[in-house]
PDB file of C-alpha atoms and ligand atoms in Angstrom:
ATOM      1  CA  UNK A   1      51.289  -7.808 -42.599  1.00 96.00           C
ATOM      2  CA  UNK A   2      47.811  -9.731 -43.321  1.00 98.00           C
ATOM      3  CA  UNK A   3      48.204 -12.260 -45.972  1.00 98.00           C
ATOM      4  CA  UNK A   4      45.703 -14.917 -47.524  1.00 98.00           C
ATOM      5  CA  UNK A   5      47.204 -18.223 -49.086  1.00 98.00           C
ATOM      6  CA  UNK A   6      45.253 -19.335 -52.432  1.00 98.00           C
ATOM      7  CA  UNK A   7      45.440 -22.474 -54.037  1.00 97.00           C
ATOM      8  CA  UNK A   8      43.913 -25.792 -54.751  1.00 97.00           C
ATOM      9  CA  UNK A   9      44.305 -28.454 -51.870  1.00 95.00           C
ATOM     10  CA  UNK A  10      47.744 -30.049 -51.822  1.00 94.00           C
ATOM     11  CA  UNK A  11      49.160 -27.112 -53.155  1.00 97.00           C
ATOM     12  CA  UNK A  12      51.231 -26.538 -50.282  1.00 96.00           C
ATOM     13  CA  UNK A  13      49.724 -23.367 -48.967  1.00 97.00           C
ATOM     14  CA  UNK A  14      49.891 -24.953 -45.373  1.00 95.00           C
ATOM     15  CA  UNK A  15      53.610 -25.399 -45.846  1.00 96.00           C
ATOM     16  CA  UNK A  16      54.279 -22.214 -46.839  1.00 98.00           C
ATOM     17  CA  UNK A  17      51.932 -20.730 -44.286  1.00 98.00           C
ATOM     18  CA  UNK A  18      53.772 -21.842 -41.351  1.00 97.00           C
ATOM     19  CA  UNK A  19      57.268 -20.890 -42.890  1.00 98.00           C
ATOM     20  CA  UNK A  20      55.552 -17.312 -43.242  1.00 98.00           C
ATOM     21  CA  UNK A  21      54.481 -17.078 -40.018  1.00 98.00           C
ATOM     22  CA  UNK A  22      57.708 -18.586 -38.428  1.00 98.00           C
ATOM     23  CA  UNK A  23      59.515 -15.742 -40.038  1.00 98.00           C
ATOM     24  CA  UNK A  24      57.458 -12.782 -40.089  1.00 98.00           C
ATOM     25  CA  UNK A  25      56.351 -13.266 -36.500  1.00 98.00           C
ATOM     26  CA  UNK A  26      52.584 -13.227 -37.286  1.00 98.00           C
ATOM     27  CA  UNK A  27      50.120 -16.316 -36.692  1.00 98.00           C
ATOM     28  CA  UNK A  28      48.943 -18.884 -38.888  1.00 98.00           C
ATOM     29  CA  UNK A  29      45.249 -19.652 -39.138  1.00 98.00           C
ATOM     30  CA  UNK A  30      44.057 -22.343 -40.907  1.00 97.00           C
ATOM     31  CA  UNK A  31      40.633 -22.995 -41.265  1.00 97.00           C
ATOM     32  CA  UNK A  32      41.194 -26.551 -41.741  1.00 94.00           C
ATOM     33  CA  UNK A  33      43.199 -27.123 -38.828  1.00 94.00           C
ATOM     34  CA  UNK A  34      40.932 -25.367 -36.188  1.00 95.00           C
ATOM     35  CA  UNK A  35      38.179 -27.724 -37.819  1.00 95.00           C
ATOM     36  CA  UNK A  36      40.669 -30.602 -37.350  1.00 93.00           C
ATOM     37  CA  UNK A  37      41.322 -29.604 -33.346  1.00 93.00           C
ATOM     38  CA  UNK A  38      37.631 -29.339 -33.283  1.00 95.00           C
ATOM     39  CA  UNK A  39      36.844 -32.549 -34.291  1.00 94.00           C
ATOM     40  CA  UNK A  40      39.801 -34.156 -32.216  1.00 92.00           C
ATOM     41  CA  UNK A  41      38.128 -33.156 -29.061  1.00 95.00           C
ATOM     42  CA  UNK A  42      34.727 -33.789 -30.439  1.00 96.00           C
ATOM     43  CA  UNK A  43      33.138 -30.348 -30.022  1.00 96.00           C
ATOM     44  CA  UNK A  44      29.700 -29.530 -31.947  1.00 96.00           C
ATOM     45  CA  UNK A  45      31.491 -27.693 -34.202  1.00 95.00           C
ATOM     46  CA  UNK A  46      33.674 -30.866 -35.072  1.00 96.00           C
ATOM     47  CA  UNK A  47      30.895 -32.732 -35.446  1.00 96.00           C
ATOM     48  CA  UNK A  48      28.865 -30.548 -37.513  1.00 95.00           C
ATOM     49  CA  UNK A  49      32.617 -29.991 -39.859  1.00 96.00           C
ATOM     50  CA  UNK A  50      33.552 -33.629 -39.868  1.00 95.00           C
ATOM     51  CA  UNK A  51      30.578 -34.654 -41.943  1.00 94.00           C
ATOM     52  CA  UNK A  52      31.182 -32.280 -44.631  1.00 96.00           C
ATOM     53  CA  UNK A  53      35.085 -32.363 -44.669  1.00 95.00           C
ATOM     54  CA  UNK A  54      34.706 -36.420 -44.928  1.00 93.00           C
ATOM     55  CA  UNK A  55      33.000 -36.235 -48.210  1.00 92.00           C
ATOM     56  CA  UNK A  56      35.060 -33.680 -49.394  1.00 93.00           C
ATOM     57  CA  UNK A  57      32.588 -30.608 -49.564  1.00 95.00           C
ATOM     58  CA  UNK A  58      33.329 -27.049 -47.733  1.00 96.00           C
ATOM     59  CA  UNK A  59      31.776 -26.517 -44.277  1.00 96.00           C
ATOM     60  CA  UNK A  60      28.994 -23.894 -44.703  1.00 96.00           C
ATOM     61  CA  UNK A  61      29.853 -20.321 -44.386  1.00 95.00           C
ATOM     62  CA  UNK A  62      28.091 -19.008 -41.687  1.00 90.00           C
ATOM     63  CA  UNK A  63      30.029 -21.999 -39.507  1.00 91.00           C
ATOM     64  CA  UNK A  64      33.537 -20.569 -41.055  1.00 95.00           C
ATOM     65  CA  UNK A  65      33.078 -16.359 -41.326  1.00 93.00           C
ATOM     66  CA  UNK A  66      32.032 -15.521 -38.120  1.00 91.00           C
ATOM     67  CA  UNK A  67      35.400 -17.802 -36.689  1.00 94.00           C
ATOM     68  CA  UNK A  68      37.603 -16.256 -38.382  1.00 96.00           C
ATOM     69  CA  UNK A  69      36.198 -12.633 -38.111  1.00 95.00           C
ATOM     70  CA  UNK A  70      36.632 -13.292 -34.175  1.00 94.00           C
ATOM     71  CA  UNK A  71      40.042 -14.999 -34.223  1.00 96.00           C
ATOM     72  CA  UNK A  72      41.549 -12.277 -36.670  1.00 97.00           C
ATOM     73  CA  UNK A  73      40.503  -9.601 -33.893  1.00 96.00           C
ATOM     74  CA  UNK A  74      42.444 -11.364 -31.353  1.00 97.00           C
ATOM     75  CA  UNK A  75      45.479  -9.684 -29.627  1.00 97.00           C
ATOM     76  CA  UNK A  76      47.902 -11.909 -31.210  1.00 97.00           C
ATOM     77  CA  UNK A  77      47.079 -10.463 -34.406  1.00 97.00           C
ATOM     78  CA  UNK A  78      47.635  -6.899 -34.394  1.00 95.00           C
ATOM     79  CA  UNK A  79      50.450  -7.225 -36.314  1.00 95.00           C
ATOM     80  CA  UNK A  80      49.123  -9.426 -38.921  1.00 97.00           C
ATOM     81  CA  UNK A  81      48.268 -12.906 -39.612  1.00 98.00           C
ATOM     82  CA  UNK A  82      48.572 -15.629 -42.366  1.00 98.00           C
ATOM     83  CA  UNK A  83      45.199 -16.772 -43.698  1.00 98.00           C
ATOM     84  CA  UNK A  84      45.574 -20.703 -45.007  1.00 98.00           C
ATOM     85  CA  UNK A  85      41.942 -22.078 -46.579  1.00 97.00           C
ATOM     86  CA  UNK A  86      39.725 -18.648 -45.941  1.00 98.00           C
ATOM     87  CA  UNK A  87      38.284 -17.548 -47.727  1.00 98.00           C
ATOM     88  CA  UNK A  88      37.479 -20.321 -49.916  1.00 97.00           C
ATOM     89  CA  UNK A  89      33.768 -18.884 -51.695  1.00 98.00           C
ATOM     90  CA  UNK A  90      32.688 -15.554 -52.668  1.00 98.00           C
ATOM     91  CA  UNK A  91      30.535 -15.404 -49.860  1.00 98.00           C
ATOM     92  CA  UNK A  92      33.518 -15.841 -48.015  1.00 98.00           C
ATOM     93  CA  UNK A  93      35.696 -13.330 -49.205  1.00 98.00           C
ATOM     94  CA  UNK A  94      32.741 -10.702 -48.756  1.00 97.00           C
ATOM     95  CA  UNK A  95      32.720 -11.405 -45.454  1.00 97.00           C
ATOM     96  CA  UNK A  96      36.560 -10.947 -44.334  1.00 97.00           C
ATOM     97  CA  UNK A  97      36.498  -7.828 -46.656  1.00 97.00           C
ATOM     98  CA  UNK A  98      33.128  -6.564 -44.651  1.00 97.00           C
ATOM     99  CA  UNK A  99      34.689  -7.407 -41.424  1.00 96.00           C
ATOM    100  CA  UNK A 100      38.150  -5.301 -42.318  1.00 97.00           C
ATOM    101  CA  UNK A 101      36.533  -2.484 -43.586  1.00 97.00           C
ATOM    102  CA  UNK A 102      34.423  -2.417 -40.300  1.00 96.00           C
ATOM    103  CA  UNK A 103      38.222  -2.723 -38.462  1.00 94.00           C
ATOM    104  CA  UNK A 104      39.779  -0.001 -40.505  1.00 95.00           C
ATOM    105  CA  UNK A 105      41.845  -2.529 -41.806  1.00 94.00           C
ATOM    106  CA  UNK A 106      42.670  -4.211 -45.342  1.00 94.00           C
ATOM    107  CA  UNK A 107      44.395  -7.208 -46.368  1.00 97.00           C
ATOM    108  CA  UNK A 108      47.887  -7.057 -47.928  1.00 98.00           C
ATOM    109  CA  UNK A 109      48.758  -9.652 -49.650  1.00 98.00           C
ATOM    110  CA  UNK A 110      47.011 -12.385 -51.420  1.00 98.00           C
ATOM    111  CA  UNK A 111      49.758 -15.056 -52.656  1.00 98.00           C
ATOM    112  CA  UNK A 112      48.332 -17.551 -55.041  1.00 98.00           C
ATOM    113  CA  UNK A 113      50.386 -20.880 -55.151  1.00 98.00           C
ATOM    114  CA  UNK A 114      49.699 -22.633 -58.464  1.00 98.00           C
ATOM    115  CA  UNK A 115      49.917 -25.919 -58.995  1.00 97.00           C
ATOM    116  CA  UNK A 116      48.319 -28.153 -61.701  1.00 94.00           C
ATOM    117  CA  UNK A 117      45.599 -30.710 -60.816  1.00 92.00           C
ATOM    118  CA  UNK A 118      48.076 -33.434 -61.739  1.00 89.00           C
ATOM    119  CA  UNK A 119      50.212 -32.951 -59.515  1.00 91.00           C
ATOM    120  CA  UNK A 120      47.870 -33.065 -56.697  1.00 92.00           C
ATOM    121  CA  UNK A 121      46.745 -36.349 -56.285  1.00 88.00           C
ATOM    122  CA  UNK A 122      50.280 -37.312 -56.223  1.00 87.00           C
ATOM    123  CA  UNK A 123      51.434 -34.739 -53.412  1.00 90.00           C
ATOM    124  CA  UNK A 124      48.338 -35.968 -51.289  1.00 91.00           C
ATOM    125  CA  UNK A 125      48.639 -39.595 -51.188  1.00 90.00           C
ATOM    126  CA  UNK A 126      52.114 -38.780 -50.111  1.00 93.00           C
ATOM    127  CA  UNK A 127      51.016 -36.449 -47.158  1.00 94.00           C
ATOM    128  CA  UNK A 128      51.203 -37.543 -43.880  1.00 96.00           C
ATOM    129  CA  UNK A 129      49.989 -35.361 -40.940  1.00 94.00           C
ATOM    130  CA  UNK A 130      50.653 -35.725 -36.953  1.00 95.00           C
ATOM    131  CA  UNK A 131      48.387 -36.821 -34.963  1.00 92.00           C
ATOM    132  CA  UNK A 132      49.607 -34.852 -31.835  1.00 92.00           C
ATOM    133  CA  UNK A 133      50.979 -31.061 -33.055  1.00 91.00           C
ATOM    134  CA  UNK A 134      49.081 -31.718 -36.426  1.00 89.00           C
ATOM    135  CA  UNK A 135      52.796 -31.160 -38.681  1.00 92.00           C
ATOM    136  CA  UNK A 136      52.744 -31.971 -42.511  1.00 93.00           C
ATOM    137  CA  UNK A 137      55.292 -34.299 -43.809  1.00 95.00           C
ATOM    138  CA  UNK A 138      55.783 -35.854 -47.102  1.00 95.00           C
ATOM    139  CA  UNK A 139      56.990 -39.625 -47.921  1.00 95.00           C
ATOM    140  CA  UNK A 140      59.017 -38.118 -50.694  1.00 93.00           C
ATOM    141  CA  UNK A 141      59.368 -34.253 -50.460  1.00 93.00           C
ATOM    142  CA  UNK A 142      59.446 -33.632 -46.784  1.00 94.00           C
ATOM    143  CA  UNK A 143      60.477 -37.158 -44.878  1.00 96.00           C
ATOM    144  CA  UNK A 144      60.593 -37.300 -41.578  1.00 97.00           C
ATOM    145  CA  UNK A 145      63.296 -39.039 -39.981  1.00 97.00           C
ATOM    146  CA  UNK A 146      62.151 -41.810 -38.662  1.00 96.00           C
ATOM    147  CA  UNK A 147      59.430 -43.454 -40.717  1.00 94.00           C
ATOM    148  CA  UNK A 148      55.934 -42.442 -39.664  1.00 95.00           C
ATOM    149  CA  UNK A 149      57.218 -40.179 -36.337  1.00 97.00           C
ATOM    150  CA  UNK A 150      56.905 -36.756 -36.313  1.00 98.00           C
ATOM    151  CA  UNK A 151      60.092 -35.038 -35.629  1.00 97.00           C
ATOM    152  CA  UNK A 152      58.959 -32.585 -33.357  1.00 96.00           C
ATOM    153  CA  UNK A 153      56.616 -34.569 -30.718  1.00 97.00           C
ATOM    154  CA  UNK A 154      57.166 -38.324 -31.283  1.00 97.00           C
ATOM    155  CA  UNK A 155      53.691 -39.123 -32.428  1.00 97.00           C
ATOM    156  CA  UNK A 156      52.724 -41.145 -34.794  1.00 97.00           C
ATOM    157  CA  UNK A 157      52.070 -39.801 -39.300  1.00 97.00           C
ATOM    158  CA  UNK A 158      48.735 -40.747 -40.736  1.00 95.00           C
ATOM    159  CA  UNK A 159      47.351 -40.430 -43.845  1.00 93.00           C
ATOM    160  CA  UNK A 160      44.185 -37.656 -43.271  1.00 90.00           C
ATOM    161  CA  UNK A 161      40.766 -39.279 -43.599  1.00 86.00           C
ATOM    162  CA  UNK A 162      40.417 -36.648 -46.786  1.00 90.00           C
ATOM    163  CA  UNK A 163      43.343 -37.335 -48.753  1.00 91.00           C
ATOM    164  CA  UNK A 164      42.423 -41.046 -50.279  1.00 88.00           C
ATOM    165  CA  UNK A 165      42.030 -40.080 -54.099  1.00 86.00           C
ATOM    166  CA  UNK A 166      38.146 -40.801 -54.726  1.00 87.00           C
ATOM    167  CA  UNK A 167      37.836 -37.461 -51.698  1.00 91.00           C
ATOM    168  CA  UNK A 168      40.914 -35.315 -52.930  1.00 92.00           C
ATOM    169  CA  UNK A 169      39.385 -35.958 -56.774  1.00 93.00           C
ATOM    170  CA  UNK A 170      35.750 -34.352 -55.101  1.00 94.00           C
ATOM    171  CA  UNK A 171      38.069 -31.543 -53.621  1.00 95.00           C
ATOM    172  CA  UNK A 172      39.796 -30.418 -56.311  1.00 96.00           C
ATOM    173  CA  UNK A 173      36.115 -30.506 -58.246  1.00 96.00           C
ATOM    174  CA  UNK A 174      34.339 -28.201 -55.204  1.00 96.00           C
ATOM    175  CA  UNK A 175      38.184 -26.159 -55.304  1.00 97.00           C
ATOM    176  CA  UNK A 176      37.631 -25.268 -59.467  1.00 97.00           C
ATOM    177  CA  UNK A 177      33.854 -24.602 -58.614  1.00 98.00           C
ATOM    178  CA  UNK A 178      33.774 -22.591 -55.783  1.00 97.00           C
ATOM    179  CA  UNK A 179      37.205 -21.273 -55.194  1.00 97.00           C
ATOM    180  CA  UNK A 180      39.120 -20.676 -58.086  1.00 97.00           C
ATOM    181  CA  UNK A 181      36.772 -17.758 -58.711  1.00 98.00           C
ATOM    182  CA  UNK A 182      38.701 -16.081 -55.542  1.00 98.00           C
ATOM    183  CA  UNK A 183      41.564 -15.647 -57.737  1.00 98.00           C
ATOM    184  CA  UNK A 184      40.046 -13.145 -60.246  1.00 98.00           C
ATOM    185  CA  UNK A 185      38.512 -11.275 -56.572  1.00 98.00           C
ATOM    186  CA  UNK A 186      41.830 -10.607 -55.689  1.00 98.00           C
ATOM    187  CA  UNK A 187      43.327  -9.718 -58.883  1.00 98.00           C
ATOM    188  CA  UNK A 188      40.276  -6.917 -58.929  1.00 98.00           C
ATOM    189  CA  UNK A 189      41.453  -5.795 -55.275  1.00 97.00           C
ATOM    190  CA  UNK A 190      45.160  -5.155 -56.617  1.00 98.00           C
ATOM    191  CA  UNK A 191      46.806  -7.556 -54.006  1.00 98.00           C
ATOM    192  CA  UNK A 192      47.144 -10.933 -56.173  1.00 98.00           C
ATOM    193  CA  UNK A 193      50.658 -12.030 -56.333  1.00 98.00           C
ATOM    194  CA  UNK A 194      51.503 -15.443 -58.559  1.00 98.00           C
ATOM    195  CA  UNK A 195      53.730 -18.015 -57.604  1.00 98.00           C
ATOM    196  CA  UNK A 196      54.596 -21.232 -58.900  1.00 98.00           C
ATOM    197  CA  UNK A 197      53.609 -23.785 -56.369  1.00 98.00           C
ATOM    198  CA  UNK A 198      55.245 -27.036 -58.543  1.00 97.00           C
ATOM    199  CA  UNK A 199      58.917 -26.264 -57.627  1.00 97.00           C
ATOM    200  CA  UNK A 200      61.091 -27.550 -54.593  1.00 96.00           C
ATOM    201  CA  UNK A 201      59.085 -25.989 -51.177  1.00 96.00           C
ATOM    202  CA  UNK A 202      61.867 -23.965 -50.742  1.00 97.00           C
ATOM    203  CA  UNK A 203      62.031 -22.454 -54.079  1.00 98.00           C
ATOM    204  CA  UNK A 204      58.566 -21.619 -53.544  1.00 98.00           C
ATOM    205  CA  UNK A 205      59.133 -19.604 -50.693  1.00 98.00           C
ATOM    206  CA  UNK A 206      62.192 -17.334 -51.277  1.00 98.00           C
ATOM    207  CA  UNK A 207      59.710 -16.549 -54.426  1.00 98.00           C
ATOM    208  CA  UNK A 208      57.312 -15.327 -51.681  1.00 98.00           C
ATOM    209  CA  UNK A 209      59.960 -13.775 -49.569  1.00 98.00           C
ATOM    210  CA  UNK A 210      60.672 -11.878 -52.950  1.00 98.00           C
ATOM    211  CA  UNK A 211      57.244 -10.334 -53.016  1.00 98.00           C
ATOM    212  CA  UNK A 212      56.572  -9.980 -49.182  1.00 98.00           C
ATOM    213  CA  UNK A 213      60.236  -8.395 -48.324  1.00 95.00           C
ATOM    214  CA  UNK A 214      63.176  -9.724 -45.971  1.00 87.00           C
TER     215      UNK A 214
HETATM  216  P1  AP5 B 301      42.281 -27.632 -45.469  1.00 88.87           P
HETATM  217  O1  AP5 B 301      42.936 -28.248 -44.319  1.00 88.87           O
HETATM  218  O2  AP5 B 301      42.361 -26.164 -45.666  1.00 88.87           O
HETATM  219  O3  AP5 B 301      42.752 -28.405 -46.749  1.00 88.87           O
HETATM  220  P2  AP5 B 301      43.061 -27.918 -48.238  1.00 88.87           P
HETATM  221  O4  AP5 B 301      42.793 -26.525 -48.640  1.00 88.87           O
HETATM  222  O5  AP5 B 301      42.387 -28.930 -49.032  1.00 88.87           O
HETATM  223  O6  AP5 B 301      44.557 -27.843 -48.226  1.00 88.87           O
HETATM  224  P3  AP5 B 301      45.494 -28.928 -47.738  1.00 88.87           P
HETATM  225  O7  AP5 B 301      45.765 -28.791 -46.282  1.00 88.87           O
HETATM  226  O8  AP5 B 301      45.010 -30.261 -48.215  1.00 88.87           O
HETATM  227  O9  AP5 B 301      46.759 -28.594 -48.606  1.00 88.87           O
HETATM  228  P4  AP5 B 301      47.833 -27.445 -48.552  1.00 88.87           P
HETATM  229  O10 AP5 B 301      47.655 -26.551 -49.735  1.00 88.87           O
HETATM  230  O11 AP5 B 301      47.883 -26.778 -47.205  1.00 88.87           O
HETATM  231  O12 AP5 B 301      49.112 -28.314 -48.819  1.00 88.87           O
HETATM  232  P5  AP5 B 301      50.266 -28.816 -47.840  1.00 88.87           P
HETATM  233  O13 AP5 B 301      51.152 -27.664 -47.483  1.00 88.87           O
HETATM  234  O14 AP5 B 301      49.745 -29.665 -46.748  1.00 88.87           O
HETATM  235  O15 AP5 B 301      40.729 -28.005 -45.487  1.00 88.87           O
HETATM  236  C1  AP5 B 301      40.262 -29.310 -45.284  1.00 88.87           C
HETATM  237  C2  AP5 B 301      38.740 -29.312 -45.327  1.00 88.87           C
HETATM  238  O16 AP5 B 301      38.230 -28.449 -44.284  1.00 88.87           O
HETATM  239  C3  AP5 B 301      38.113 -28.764 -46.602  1.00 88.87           C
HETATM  240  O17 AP5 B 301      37.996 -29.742 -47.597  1.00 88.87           O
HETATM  241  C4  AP5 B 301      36.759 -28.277 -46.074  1.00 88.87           C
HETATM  242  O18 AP5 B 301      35.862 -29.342 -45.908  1.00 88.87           O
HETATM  243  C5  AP5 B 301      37.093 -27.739 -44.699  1.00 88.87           C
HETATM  244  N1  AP5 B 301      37.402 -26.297 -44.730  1.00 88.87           N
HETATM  245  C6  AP5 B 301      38.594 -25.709 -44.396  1.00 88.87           C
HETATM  246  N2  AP5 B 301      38.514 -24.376 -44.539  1.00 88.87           N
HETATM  247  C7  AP5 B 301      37.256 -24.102 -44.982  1.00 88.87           C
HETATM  248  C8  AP5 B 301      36.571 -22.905 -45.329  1.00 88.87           C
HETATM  249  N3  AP5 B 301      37.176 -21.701 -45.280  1.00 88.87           N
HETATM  250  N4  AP5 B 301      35.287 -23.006 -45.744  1.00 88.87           N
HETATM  251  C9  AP5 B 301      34.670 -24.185 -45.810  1.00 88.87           C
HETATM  252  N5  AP5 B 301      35.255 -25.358 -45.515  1.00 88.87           N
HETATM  253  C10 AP5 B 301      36.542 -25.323 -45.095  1.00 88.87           C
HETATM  254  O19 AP5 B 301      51.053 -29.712 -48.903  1.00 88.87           O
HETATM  255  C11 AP5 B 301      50.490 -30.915 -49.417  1.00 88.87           C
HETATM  256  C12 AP5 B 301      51.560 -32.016 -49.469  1.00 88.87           C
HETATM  257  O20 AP5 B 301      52.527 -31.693 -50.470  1.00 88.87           O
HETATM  258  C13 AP5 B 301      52.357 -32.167 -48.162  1.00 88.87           C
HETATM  259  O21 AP5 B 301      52.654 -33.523 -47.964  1.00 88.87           O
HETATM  260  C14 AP5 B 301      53.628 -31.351 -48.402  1.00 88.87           C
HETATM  261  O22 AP5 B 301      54.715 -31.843 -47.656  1.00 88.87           O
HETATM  262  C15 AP5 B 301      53.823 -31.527 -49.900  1.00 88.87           C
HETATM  263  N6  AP5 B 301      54.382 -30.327 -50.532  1.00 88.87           N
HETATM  264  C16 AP5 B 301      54.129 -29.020 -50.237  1.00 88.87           C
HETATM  265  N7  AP5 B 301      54.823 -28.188 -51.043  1.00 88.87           N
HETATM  266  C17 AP5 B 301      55.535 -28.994 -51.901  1.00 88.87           C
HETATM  267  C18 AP5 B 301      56.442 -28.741 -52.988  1.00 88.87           C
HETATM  268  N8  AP5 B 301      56.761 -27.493 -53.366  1.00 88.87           N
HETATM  269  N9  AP5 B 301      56.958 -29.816 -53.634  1.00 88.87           N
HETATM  270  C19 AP5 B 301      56.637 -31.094 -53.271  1.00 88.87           C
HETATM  271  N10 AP5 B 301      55.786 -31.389 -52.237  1.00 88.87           N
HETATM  272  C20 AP5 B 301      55.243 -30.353 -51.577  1.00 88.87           C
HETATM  273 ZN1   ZN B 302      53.953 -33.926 -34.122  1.00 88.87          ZN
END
């Protein structure tokens, strides 16, 4: 099964990504995160991404296609993948569908979770990510147990360098400009599927287990 996650940022497609993947058996590939691991270990790559993803502003295309095009043909994922933050630009999108068609493949699925700008801002300055396995916690929706440790390694919650408001305003700006159009794409293709994002995460996903099957 090859799904792609829509969705403004905060909207908890990374959530929902790695509940997908845990139970369909299929990796997750975020964009953001390999950008993130990149820039941990202070590759060029990193260093190029880290400039844009600072200010808030997508990493160019040609830096994002042709890494994803290559990790989608790995042998992990001949049974399918999750897609979380590509595409995110027409461009984009062109590119993934040129590189299936190529494959003799097509995507499945393309779940958009909706969730109004307002409640964005809130959700992000109450994110907290791991610095070691890079999990996604909440100080409200998703606590961990002990404050600011990550339940599964022990390492210490911070807030992401993107996700003070002045940045996550800019993203949801570049998200309505250059994104958004995505939706209508994938309507056109047949495979958009709806669902509300602003409900408890859990709620959210049985209504994608509803579309993608037990
Ligand atoms: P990326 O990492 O993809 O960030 P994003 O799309 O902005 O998405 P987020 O990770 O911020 O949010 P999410 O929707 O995954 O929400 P989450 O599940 O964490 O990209 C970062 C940057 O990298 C970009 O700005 C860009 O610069 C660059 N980049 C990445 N891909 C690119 C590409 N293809 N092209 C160009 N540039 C690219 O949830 C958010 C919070 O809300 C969490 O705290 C969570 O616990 C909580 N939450 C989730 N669901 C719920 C719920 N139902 N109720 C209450 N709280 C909830
Ligand atoms: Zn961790």
């Amino acid at each position: 099964m090859k799904i792609i996650m829509l969705g403004a940022p905060g909207a908890g497609k990374g959530t929902q990504a790695k509940k997908i993947a845990e139970k369909y058996g299929i990796p997750h590939i975020s964009t953001g995160d390999i950008f993130r691991a990149n820039i941990k270990n202070g590759t060029e790559l990193g260093k190029k991404a880290k400039t844009y993803m600072d200010q808030g502003a997508l990493v160019p295309d040609e830096l994002t296609c042709d890494l994803v095009v290559d990790r989608i043909q790995q042998p992990d994922c001949a049974n399918g993948y999750v897609l979380d933050g590509f595409p995110r630009t027409i461009p984009q999108a062109e590119c993934l569908t040129t590189a299936l068609d190529k494959l003799g493949q097509k995507m499945d699925y393309a779940i958009n979770v909706d969730v109004p700008d307002e409640n964005i801002v809130h959700r992000m300055g109450g994110r907290r990510a791991c610095v070691g396995c890079g999990a996604t916690y909440h100080v409200v929706y998703n606590a961990p147990k002990a404050e600011d440790i990550c339940d599964t390694c022990g390492e210490h919650l911070v807030l992401r360098d993107d996700d003070k408001p002045e940045t996550v305003q800019k993203r949801l700006n570049v998200y309505h400009e250059q994104t958004q159009p995505l939706i209508d794409y994938y309507e056109k293709a047949g495979i958009l599927k709806n669902v509300d994002g602003t409900v408890d995460m859990k709620d959210v996903f049985q209504a994608i287990v509803n579309i993608l099957g037990e």
